[in-house]
Coordinates of C-alpha atoms in Angstrom, one line a residue:
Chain A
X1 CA 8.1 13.8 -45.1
X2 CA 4.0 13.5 -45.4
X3 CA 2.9 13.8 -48.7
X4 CA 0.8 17.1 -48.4
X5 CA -1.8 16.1 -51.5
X6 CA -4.6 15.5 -49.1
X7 CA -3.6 18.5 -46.9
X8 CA -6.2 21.3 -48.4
X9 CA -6.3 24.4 -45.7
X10 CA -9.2 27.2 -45.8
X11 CA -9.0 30.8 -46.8
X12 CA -10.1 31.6 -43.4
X13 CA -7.1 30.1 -41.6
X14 CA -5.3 32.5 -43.6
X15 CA -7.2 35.4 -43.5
X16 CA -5.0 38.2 -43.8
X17 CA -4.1 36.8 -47.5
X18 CA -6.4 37.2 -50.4
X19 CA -7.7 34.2 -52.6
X20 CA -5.3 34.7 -54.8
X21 CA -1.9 34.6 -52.5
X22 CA -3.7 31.6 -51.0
X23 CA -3.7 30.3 -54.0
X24 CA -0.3 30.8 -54.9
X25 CA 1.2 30.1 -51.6
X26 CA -0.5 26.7 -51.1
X27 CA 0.3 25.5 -54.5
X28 CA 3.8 26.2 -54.3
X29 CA 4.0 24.6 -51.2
X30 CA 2.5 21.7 -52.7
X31 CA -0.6 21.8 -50.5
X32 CA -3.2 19.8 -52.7
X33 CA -6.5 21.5 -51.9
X34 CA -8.0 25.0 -50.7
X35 CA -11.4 25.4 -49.0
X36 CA -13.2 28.7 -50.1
X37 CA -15.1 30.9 -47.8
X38 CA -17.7 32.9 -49.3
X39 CA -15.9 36.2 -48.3
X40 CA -13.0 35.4 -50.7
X41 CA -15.9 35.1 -53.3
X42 CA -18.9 37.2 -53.2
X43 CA -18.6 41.1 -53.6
X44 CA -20.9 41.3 -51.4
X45 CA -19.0 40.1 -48.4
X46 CA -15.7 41.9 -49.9
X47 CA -14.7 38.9 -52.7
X48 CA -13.2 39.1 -56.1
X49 CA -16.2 37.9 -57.5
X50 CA -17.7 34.1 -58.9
X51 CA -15.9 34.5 -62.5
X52 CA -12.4 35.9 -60.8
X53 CA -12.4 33.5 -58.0
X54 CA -13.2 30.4 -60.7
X55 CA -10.0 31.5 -62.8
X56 CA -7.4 31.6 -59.5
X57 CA -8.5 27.9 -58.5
X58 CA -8.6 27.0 -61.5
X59 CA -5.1 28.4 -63.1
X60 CA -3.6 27.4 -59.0
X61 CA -4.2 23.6 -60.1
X62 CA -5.6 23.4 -56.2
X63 CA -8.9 21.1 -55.3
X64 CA -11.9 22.8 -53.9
X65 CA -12.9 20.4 -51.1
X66 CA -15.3 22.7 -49.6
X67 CA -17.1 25.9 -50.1
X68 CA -17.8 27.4 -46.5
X69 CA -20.0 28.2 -45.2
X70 CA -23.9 27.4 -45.1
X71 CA -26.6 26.7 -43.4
X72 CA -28.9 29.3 -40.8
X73 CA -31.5 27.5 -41.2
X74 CA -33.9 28.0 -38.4
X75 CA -36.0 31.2 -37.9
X76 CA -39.2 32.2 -36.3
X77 CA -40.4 34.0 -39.4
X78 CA -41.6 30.9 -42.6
X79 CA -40.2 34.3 -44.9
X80 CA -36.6 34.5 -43.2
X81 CA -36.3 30.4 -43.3
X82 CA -37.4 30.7 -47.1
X83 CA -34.6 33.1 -47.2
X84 CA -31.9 31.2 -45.8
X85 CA -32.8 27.6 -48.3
X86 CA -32.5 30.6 -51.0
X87 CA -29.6 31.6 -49.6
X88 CA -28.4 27.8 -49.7
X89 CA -28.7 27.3 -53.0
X90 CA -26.7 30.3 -54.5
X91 CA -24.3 29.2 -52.7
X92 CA -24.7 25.8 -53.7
X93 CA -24.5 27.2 -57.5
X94 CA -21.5 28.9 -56.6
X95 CA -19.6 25.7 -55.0
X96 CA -20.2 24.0 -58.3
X97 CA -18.7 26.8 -60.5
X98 CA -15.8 27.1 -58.1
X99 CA -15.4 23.5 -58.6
X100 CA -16.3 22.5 -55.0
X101 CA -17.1 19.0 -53.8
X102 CA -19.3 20.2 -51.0
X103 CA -20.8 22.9 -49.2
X104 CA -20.1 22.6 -45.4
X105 CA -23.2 23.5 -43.2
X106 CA -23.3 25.7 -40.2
X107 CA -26.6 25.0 -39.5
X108 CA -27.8 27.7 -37.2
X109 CA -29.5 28.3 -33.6
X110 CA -31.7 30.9 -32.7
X111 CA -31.9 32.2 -28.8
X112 CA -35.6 31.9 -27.6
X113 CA -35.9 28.7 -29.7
X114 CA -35.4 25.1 -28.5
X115 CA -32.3 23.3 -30.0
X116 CA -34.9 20.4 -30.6
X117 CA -37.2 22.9 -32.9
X118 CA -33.9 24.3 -34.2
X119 CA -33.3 20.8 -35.4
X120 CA -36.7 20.6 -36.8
X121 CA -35.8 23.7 -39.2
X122 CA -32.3 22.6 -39.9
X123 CA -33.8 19.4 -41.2
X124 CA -36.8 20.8 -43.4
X125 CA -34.3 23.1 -44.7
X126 CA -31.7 20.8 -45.9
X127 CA -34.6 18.8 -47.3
X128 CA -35.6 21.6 -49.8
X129 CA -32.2 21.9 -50.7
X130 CA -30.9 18.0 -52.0
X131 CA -32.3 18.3 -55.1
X132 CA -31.0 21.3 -55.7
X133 CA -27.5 20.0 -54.1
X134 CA -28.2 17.0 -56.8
X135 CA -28.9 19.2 -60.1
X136 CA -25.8 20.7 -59.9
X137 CA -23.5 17.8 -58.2
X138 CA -22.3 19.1 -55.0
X139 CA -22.7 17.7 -51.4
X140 CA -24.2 19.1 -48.1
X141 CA -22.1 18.3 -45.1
X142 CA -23.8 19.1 -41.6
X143 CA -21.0 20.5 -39.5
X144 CA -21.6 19.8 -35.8
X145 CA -20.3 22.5 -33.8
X146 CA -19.6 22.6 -30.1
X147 CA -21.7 22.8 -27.5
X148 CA -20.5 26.0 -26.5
X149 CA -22.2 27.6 -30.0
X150 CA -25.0 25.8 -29.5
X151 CA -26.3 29.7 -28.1
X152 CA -26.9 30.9 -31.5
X153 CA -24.5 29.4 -33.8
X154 CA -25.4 25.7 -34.4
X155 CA -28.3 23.2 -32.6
X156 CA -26.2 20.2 -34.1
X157 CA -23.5 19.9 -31.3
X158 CA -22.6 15.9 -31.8
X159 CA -22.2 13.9 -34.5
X160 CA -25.4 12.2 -33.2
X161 CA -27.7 14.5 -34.4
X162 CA -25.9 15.0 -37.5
X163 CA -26.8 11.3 -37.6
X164 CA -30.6 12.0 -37.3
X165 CA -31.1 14.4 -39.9
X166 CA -28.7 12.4 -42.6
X167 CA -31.3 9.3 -41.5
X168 CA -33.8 11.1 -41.5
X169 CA -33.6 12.2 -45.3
X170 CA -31.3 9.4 -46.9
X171 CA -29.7 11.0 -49.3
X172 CA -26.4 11.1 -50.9
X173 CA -25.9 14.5 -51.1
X174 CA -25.9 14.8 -47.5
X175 CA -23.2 14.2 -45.3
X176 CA -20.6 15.2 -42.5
X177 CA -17.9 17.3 -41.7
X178 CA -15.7 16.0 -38.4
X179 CA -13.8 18.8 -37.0
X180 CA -11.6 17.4 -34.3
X181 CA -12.4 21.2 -32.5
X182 CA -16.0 20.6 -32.2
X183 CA -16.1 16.7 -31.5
X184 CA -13.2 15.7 -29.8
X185 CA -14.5 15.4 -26.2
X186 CA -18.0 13.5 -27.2
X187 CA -17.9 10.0 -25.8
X188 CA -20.2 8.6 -28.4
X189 CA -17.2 9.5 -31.2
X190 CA -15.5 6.3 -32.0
X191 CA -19.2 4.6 -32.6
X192 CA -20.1 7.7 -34.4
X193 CA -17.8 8.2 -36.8
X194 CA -17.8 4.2 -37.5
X195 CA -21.7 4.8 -38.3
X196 CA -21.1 7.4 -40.7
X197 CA -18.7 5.4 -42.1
X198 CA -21.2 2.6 -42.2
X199 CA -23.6 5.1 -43.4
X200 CA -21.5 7.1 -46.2
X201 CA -22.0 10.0 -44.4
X202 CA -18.2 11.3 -44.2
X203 CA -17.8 13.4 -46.5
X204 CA -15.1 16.2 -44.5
X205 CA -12.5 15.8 -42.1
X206 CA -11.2 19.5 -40.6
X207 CA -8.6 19.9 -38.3
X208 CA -7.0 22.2 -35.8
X209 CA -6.5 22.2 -31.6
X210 CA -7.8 23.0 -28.7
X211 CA -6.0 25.2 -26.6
X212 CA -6.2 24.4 -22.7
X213 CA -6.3 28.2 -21.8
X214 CA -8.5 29.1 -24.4
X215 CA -8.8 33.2 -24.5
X216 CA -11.7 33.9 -27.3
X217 CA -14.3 31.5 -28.1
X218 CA -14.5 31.9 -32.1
X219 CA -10.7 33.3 -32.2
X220 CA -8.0 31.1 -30.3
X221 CA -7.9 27.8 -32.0
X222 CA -5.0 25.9 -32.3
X223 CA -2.8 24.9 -34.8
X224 CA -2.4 20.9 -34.6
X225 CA -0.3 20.1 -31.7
X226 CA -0.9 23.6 -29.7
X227 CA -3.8 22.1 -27.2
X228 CA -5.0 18.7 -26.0
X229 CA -6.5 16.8 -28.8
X230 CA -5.2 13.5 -30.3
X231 CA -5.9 13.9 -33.7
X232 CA -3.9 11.1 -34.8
X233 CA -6.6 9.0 -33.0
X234 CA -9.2 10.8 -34.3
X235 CA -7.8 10.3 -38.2
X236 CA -7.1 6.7 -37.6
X237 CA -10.9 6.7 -36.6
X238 CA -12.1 8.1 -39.8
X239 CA -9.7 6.5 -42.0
X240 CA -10.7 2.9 -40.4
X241 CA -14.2 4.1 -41.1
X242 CA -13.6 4.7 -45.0
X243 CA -12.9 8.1 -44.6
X244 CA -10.0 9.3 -47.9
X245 CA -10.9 12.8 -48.4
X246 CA -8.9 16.0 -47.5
X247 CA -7.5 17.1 -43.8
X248 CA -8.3 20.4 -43.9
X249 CA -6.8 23.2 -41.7
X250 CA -9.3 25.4 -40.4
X251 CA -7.7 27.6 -37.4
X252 CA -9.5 30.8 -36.8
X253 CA -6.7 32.2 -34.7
X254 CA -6.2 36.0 -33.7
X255 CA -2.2 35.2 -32.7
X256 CA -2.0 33.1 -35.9
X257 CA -3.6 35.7 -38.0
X258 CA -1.1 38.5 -36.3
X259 CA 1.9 36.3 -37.6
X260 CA 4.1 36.9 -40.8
X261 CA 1.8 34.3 -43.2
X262 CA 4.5 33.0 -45.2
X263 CA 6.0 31.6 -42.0
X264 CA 2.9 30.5 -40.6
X265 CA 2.2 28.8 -43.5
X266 CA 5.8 26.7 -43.3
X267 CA 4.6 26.0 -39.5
X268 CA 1.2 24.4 -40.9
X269 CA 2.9 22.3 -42.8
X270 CA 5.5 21.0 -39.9
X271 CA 2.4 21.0 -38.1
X272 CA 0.3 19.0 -40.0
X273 CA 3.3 16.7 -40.9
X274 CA 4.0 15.7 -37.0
X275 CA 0.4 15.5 -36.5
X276 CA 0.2 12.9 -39.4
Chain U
X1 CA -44.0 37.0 -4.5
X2 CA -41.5 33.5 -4.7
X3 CA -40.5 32.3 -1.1
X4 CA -36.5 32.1 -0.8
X5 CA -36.4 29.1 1.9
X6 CA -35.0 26.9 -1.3
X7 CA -32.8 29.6 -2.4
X8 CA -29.1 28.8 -2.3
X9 CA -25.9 31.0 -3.2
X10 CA -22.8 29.8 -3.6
X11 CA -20.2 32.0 -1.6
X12 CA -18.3 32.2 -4.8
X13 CA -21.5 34.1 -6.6
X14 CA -20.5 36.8 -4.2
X15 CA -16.5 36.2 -4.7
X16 CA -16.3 39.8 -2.9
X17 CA -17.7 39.4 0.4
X18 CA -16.1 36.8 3.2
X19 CA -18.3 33.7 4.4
X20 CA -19.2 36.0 7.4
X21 CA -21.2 39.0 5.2
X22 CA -22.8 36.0 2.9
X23 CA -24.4 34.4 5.8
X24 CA -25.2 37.6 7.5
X25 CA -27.0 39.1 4.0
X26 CA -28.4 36.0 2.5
X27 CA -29.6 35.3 5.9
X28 CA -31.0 39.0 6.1
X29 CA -32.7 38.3 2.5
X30 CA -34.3 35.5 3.8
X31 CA -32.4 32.9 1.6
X32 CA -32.8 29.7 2.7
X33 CA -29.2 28.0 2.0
X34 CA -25.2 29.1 1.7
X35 CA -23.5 26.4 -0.7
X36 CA -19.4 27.1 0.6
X37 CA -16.4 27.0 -1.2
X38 CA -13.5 25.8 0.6
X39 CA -11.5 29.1 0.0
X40 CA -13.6 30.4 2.8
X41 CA -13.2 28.0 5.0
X42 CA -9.2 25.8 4.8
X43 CA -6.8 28.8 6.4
X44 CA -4.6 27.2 3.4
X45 CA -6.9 28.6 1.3
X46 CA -7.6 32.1 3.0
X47 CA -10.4 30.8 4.8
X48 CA -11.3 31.9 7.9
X49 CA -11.3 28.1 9.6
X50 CA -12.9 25.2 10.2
X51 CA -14.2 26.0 13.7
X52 CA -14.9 29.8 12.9
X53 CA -16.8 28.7 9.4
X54 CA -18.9 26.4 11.5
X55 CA -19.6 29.5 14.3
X56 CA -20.7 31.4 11.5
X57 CA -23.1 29.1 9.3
X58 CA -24.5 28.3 12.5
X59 CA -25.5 31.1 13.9
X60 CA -27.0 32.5 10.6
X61 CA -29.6 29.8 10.3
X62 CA -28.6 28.8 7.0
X63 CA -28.8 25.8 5.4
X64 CA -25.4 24.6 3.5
X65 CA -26.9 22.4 0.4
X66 CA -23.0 22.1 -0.6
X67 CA -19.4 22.1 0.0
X68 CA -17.3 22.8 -3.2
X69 CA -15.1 21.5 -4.6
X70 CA -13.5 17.6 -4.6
X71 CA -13.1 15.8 -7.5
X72 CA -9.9 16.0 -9.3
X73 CA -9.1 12.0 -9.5
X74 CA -7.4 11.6 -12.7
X75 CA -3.7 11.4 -12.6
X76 CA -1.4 9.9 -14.0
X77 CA 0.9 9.2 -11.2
X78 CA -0.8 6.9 -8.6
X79 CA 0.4 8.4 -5.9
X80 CA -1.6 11.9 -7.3
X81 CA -4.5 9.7 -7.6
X82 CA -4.1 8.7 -3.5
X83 CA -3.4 12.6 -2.8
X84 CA -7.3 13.0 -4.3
X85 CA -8.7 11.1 -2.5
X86 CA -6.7 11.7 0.3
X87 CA -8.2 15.1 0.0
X88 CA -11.7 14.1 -0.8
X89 CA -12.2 12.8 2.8
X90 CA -10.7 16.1 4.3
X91 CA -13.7 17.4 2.2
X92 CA -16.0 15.1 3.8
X93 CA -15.0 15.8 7.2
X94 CA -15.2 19.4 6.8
X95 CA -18.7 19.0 5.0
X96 CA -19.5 17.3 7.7
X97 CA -18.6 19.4 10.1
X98 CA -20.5 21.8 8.0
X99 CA -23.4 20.3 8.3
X100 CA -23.3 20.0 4.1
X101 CA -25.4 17.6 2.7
X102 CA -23.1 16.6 0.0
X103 CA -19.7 17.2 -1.7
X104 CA -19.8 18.7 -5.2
X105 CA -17.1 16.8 -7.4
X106 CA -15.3 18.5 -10.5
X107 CA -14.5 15.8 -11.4
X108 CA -11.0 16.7 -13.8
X109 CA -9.6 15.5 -16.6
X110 CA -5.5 15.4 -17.5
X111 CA -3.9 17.0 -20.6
X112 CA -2.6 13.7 -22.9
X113 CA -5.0 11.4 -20.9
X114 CA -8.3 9.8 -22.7
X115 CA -10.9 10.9 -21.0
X116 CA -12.5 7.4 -21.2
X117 CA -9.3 6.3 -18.8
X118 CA -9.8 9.6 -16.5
X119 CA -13.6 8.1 -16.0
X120 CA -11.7 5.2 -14.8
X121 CA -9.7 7.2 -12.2
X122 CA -12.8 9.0 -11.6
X123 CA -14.9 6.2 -10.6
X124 CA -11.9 4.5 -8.8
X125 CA -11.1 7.7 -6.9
X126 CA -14.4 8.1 -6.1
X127 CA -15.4 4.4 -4.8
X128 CA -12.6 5.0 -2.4
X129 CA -14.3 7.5 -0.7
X130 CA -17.8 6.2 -0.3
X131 CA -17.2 4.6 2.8
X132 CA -15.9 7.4 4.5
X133 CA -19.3 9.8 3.3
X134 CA -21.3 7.1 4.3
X135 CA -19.5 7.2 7.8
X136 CA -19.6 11.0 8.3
X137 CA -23.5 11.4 6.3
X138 CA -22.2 13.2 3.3
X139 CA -23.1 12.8 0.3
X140 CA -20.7 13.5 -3.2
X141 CA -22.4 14.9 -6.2
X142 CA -20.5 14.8 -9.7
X143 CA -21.4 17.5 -11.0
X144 CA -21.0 17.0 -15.3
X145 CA -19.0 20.2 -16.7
X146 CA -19.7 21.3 -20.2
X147 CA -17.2 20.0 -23.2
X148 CA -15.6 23.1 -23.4
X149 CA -14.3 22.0 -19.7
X150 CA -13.0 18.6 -21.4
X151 CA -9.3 19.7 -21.7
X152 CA -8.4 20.1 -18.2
X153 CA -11.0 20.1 -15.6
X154 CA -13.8 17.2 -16.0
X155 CA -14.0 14.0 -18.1
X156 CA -17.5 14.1 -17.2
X157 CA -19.1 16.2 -20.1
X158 CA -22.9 15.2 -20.0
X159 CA -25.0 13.7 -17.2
X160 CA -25.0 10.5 -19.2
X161 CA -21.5 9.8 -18.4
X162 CA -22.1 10.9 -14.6
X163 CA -24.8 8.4 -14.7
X164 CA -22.7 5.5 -15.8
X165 CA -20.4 6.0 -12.9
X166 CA -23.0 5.8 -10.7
X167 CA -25.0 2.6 -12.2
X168 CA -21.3 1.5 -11.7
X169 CA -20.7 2.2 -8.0
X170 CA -24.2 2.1 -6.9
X171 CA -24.5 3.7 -3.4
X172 CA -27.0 5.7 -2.2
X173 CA -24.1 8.3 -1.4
X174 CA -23.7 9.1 -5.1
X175 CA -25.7 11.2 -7.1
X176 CA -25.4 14.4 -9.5
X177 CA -24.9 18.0 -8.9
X178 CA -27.2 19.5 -12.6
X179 CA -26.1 22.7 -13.5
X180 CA -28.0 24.1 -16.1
X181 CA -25.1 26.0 -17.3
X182 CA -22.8 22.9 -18.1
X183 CA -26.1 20.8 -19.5
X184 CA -28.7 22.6 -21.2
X185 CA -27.6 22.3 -24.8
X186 CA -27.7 18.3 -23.9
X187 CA -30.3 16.8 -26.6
X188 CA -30.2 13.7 -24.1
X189 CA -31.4 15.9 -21.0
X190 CA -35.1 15.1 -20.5
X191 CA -34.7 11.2 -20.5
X192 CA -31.2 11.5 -18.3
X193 CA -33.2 13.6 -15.8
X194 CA -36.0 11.2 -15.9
X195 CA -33.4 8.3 -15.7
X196 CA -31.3 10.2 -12.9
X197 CA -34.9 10.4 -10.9
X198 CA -35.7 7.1 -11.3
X199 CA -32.5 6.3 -9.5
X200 CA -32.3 8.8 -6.9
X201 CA -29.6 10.5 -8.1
X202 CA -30.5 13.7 -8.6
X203 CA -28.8 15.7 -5.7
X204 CA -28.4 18.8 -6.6
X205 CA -29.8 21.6 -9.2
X206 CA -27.8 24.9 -10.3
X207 CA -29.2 27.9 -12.0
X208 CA -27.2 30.4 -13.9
X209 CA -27.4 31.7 -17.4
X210 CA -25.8 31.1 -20.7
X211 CA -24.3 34.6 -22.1
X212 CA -24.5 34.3 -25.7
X213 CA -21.3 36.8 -26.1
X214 CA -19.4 34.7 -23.9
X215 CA -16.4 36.7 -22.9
X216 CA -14.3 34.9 -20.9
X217 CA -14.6 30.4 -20.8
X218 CA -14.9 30.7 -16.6
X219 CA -15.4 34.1 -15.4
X220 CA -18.4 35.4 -17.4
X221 CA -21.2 33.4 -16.0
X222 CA -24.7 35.1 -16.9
X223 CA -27.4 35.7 -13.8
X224 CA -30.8 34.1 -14.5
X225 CA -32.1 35.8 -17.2
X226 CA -29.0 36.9 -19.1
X227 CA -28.9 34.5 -21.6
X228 CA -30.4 31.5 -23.7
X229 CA -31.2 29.5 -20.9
X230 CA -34.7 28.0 -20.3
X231 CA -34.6 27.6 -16.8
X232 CA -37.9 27.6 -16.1
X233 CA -38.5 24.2 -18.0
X234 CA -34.8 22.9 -17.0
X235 CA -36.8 23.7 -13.6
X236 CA -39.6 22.0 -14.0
X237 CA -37.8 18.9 -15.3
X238 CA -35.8 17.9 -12.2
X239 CA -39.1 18.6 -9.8
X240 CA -40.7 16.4 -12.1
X241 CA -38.3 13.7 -11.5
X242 CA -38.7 13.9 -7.6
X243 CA -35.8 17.1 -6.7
X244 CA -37.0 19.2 -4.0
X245 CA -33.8 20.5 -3.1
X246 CA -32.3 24.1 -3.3
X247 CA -32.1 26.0 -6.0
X248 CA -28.1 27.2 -6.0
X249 CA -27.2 30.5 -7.6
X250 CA -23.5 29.7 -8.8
X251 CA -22.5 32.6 -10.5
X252 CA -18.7 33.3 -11.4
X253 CA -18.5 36.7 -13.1
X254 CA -16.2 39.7 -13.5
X255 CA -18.7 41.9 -14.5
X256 CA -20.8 40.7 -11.2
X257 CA -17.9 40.4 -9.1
X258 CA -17.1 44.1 -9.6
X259 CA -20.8 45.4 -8.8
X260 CA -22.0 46.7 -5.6
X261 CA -22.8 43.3 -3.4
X262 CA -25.6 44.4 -2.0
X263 CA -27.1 45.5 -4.9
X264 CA -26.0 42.4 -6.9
X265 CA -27.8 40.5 -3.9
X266 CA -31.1 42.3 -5.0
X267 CA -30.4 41.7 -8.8
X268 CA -30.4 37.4 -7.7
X269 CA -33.3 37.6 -5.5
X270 CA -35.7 39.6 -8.0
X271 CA -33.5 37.2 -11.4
X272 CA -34.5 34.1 -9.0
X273 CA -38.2 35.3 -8.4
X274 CA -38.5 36.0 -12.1
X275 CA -36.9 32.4 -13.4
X276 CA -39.0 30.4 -11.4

């Protein structure tokens, strides 16, 4: 049996439980880490709050790989792209009282703007963030995303321009997280992810499947060994590269989600055994 | 107002209407080309016939940029991968027969293959047909497909990779179908469609549009103007590298499927008019 102390999963895989039964349920499964999305957290997004959410991971014993998620950077408006480096920040302050090793960028796209000048933004606003990222020790990982969000979710869809910014700004608060979802089918992987290795740019590792007869775009991943990815490959890749951080499950998943979560979470773990 | 004569539709844009009402109303819009999909035209397929699709085209006046579909080389037994190519040169003979100027290749890709080893099959497949368009004057496009098409439909994800398999194969029978649907988020773009110019590859151009709420992975296509799309400067890219052929409306859409033809017909001759 894998050893699951580098298996962390995220809050959002298990939606339908609160921070707390994650919590519970992971560490009594022996699951060694939990990533936090900010709607577990911040009242405003329905959360138990900074202070609450600090005691469950901290009384559950589980590590806090990543905070999720940041980022949004570009805008047309200067005020709105201010807004989201503020934005960054808090939750930057809030990674580090939660414990957090990094917080995982979504960087953002708008429609109307070029992914190039969406890059341009991304990069300026991570800039005016590191110090910040420094002062209170918690990384920036740039998250590529698909190609298919590259609409208005994300104008970093390859590790390649992940690359540019992080070489761009040479810093070592700034990073990468692989998801085997959003990078899988990018020829330029293998020399990519030796680069970052190269580079010290791995800082996350996430995955999940993809599902050949996908049915939602944001809603239908696959749990490891559901679709077409060889992730085995793709962890031997990162490992040879340096990479000994957390796998962590992140599965947005309507049918998973639907499912009895005590059960689904005994499948994640079969799951991410075979898949290990 | 824009002159139609390098207009194109695919007869799958108007899924609705048999090959005889496309010619007859794209010829009565005064659209310059038909691009035909072989469902209208193999009797295996519902088609109406070789002889009878020929009678038709002919007599409408319209020029037929493309037949669609080949591809699909990858396999993992080699007698599938003889079967392909077996069926390529059918392709070619009734593009031929067509009087199409090339064959559009999706490409595939196999579940539990690599897709670096399916680029093998696909540039083996596809050298094993170039004599035979070279001997009936057709040429084959490949035509990249976006990532999200990875899992089971093309191992050729960017124009980059297309390229490569032509450098490989070098024939002057060989080029690439651009879709701007497939490539636009592609931060290599502008130098592949400079380098694809340079080398007289660039055989075909497809406009379409990029719904941001993507509904469905194959059937919810946008029409020019739709979506994020700059088409306009996608547009001016490829004449700028030498194209000065058709502009082909490929368009696969529920939503447009289930509109009044005729009206939809409109809707693509004012969308095309206003994207370029």
């Amino acid at each position: 049996m894998t050893d699951l102390s580098r298996c962390a999963i995220h809050t959002m895989t298990h939606k339908p439980w609160s921070l707390a039964q994650c919590c519970e349920r992971f560490a009594a499964a022996s699951i060694g880490g939990i990533s936090v999305w900010r709607n577990t957290v911040a009242p405003e997004e329905g959360g138990v709050g900074l202070d609450e959410a600090v005691n469950i991971i901290e009384a559950s014993g589980l590590a806090v790989p990543a905070y999720v998620r940041g980022g949004f950077f570009p805008a047309f408006a200067p005020e709105d792209r201010q807004k989201a480096i503020d934005h960054n920040k808090v939750m930057l302050d809030e990674a580090a009282a939660l414990g957090a090793d990094q917080v995982v960028l979504v960087v953002g796209a708008v429609p109307g703007m070029t992914l190039a000048e969406a890059r341009k933004h991304t990069a300026d606003g991570i800039a005016a963030c590191l110090d910040h990222a420094e002062a209170v020790g918690v990384k920036l990982s740039i998250e590529p995303l698909h190609p298919m969000y590259a609409g208005d979710k994300s104008c970093v869809n390859r590790m390649a321009e992940a690359r540019a910014i992080c070489e761009q700004l040479q810093s070592m608060w700034l990073g990468i997280a692989v998801d085997v979802y959003h990078v899988w089918w990018d020829p330029d992987l293998d020399r990519e992810i030796e680069l970052a290795g190269q580079q010290g740019t791995l800082f996350g590792f996430h995955v999940c499947d993809w599902r050949l007869e996908t049915r939602h775009m944001l809603t239908d991943r696959g749990l490891m060994g559901d679709g077409c990815i060889d992730i085995p490959s793709i962890r031997a890749k990162v490992e040879a590269a340096g990479f000994q951080g957390f796998n962590e499950v992140e599965v947005f998943s309507e049918e998973y989600w639907a499912m009895d979560q005590e059960q689904y979470l005994k499948l994640i773990v079969e799951r991410y055994q075979s898949s290990t």
